[in-house]
Coordinates of C-alpha atoms in Angstrom, one line a residue:
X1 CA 140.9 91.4 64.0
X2 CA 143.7 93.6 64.5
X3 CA 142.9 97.4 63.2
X4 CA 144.2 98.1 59.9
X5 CA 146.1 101.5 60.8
X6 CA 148.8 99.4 63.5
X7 CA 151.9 99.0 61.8
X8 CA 155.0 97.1 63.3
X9 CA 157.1 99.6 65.2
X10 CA 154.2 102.7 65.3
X11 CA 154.1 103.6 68.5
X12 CA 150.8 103.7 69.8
X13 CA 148.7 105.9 72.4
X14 CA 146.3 105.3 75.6
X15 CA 142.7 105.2 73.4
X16 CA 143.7 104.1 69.9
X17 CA 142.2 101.3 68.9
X18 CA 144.1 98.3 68.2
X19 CA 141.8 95.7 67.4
X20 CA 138.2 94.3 67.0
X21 CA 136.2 91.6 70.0
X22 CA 135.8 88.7 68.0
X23 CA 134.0 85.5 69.3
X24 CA 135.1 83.3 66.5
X25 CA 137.9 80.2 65.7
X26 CA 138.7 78.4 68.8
X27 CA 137.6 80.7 71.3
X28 CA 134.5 78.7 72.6
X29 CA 131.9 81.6 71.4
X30 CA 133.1 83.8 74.9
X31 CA 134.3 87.6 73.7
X32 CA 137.7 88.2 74.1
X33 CA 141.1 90.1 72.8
X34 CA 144.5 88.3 73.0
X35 CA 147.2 90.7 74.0
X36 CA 150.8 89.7 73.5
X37 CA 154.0 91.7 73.3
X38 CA 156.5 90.3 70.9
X39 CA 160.6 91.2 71.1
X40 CA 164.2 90.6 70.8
X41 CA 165.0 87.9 73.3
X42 CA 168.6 88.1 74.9
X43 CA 169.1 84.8 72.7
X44 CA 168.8 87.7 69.7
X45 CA 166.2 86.0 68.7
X46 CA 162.3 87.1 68.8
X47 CA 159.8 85.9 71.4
X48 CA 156.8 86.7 73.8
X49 CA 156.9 88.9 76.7
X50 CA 154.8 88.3 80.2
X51 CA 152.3 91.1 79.5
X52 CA 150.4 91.1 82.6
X53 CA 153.2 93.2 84.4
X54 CA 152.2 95.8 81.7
X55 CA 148.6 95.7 81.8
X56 CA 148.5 95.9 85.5
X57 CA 150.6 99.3 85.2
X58 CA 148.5 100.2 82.8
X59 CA 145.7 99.6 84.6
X60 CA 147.0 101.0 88.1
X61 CA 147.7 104.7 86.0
X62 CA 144.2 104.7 84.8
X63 CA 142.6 103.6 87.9
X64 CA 145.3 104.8 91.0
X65 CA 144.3 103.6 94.5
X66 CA 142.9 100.2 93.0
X67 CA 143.3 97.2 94.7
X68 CA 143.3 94.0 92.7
X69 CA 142.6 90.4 94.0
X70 CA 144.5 88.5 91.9
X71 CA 144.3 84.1 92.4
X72 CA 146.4 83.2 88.5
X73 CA 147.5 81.0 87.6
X74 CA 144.8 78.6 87.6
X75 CA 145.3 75.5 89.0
X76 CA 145.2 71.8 87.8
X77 CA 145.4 68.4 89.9
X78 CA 144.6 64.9 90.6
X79 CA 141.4 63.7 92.5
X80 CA 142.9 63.3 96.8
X81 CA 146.0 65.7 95.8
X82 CA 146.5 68.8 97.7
X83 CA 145.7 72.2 96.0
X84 CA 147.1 75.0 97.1
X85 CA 145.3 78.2 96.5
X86 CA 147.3 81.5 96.5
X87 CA 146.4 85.4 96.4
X88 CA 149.9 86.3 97.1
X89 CA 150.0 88.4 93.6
X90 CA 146.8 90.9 94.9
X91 CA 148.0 94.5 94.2
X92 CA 147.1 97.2 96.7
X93 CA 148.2 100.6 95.1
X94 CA 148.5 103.0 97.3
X95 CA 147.3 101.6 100.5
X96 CA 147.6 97.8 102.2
X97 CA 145.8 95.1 101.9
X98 CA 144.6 93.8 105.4
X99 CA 142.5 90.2 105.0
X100 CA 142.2 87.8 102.5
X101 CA 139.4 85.3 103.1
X102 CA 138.7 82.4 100.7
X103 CA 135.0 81.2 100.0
X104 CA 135.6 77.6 98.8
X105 CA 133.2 75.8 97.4
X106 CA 132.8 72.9 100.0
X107 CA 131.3 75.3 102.2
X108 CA 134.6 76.5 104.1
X109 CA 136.3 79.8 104.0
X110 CA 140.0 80.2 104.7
X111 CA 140.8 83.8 105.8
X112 CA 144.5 83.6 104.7
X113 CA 146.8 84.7 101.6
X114 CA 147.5 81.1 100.8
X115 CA 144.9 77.7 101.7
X116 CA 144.8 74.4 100.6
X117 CA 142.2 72.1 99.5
X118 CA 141.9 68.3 98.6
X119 CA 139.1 67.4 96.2
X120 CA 137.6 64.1 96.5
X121 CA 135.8 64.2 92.9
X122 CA 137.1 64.9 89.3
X123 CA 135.4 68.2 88.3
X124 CA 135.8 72.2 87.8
X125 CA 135.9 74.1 91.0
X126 CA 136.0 78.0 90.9
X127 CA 137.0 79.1 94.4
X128 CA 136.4 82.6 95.5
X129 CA 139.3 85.2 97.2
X130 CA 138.0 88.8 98.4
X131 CA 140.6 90.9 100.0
X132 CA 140.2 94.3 101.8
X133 CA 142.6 97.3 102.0
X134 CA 142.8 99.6 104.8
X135 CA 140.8 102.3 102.9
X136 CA 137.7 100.0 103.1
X137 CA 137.7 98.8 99.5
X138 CA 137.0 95.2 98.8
X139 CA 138.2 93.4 95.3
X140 CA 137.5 89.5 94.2
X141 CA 138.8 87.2 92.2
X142 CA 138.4 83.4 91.6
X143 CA 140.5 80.5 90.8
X144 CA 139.7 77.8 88.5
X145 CA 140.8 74.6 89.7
X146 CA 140.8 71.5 87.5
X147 CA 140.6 67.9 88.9
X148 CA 141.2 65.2 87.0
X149 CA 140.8 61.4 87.1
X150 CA 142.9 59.4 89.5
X151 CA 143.6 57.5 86.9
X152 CA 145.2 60.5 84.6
X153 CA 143.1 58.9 81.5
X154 CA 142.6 62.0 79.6
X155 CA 139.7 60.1 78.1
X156 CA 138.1 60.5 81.4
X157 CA 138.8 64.4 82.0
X158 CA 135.6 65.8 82.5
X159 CA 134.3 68.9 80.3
X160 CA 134.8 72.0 82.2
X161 CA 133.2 75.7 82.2
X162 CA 133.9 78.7 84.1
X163 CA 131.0 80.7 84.9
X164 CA 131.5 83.2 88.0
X165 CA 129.6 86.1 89.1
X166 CA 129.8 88.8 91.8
X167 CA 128.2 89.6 94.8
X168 CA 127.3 85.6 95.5
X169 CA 124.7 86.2 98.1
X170 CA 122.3 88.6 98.9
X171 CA 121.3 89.7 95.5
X172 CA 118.3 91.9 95.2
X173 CA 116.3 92.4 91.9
X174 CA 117.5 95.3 89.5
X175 CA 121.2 94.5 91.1
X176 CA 123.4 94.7 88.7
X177 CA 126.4 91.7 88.9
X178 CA 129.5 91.1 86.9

């Protein structure tokens, strides 16, 4: 739910609260907030804004020196079709980024910004980017790609989930993972 104390036009400051998690209606039980930033379109009339531009800089004057992988949109294609996979919009504040590899789930890696894969059954695939900066620091992402039937029958799209966690390999117990 929204909080109460916003009002339409208050300006509002880093740490106020603007709304309560929620894992209810159509969100699938998974706890989330939607964000969206509502104004005058140049048609004069009102619409939604891109907001990710705005919570990366947000993010970036919190946390300065980050380095985001970033692999969105998510994709969605036929089974045989070619997917492209794309980290092109990783942020490196501050420093560069200097390797992008791809860990893809039919046991390849790519070490590139951009790779392509062709899935030979219908499914959900969540492929894994990692960059590295040249301070050292290491950030990952994945990118949920959808395959559906040859034959498009949306009858026959298969149920999808996205479960992902970080490090992959290597975990000890007491680790703690995200």
């Amino acid at each position: 739910m929204i909080d109460p104390t916003i009002e339409l036009g208050r300006p509002i400051e880093a740490g106020d609260p603007v709304g309560a998690l929620g894992k209810e209606g159509s969100s699938g039980g998974w706890a989330h907030l939607h964000f969206g930033i509502k104004c005058i379109q140049p048609s004069g009339r009102l619409g939604q804004v891109e907001g990710y531009p705005f919570l990366v800089e947000a993010y970036l004057h919190e946390h300065p020196g980050a380095l985001l992988a970033c692999t969105r949109p998510h994709r969605v294609g036929m089974v045989g079709e070619e997917i492209e996979l794309d980290g092109s919009r990783s942020i490196c504040d501050g420093g560069k980024i200097t390797s992008y590899q791809w860990t893809l789930q039919n046991g390849s890696t790519a070490d590139s910004i951009r790779t392509t894969v062709k899935y030979e059954q219908e499914g959900m695939y969540s492929e894994m980017l990692t960059v590295a900066d040249d301070r050292g620091q290491t950030d990952v992402d994945f990118c949920v790609v959808q395959i559906l039937p040859q034959d498009g029958d949306p009858a026959r799209t298969p149920p999808a989930m996205h479960l992902t966690y970080y490090p992959t390999d290597h975990i000890l117990p007491g680790q703690p993972i995200a």
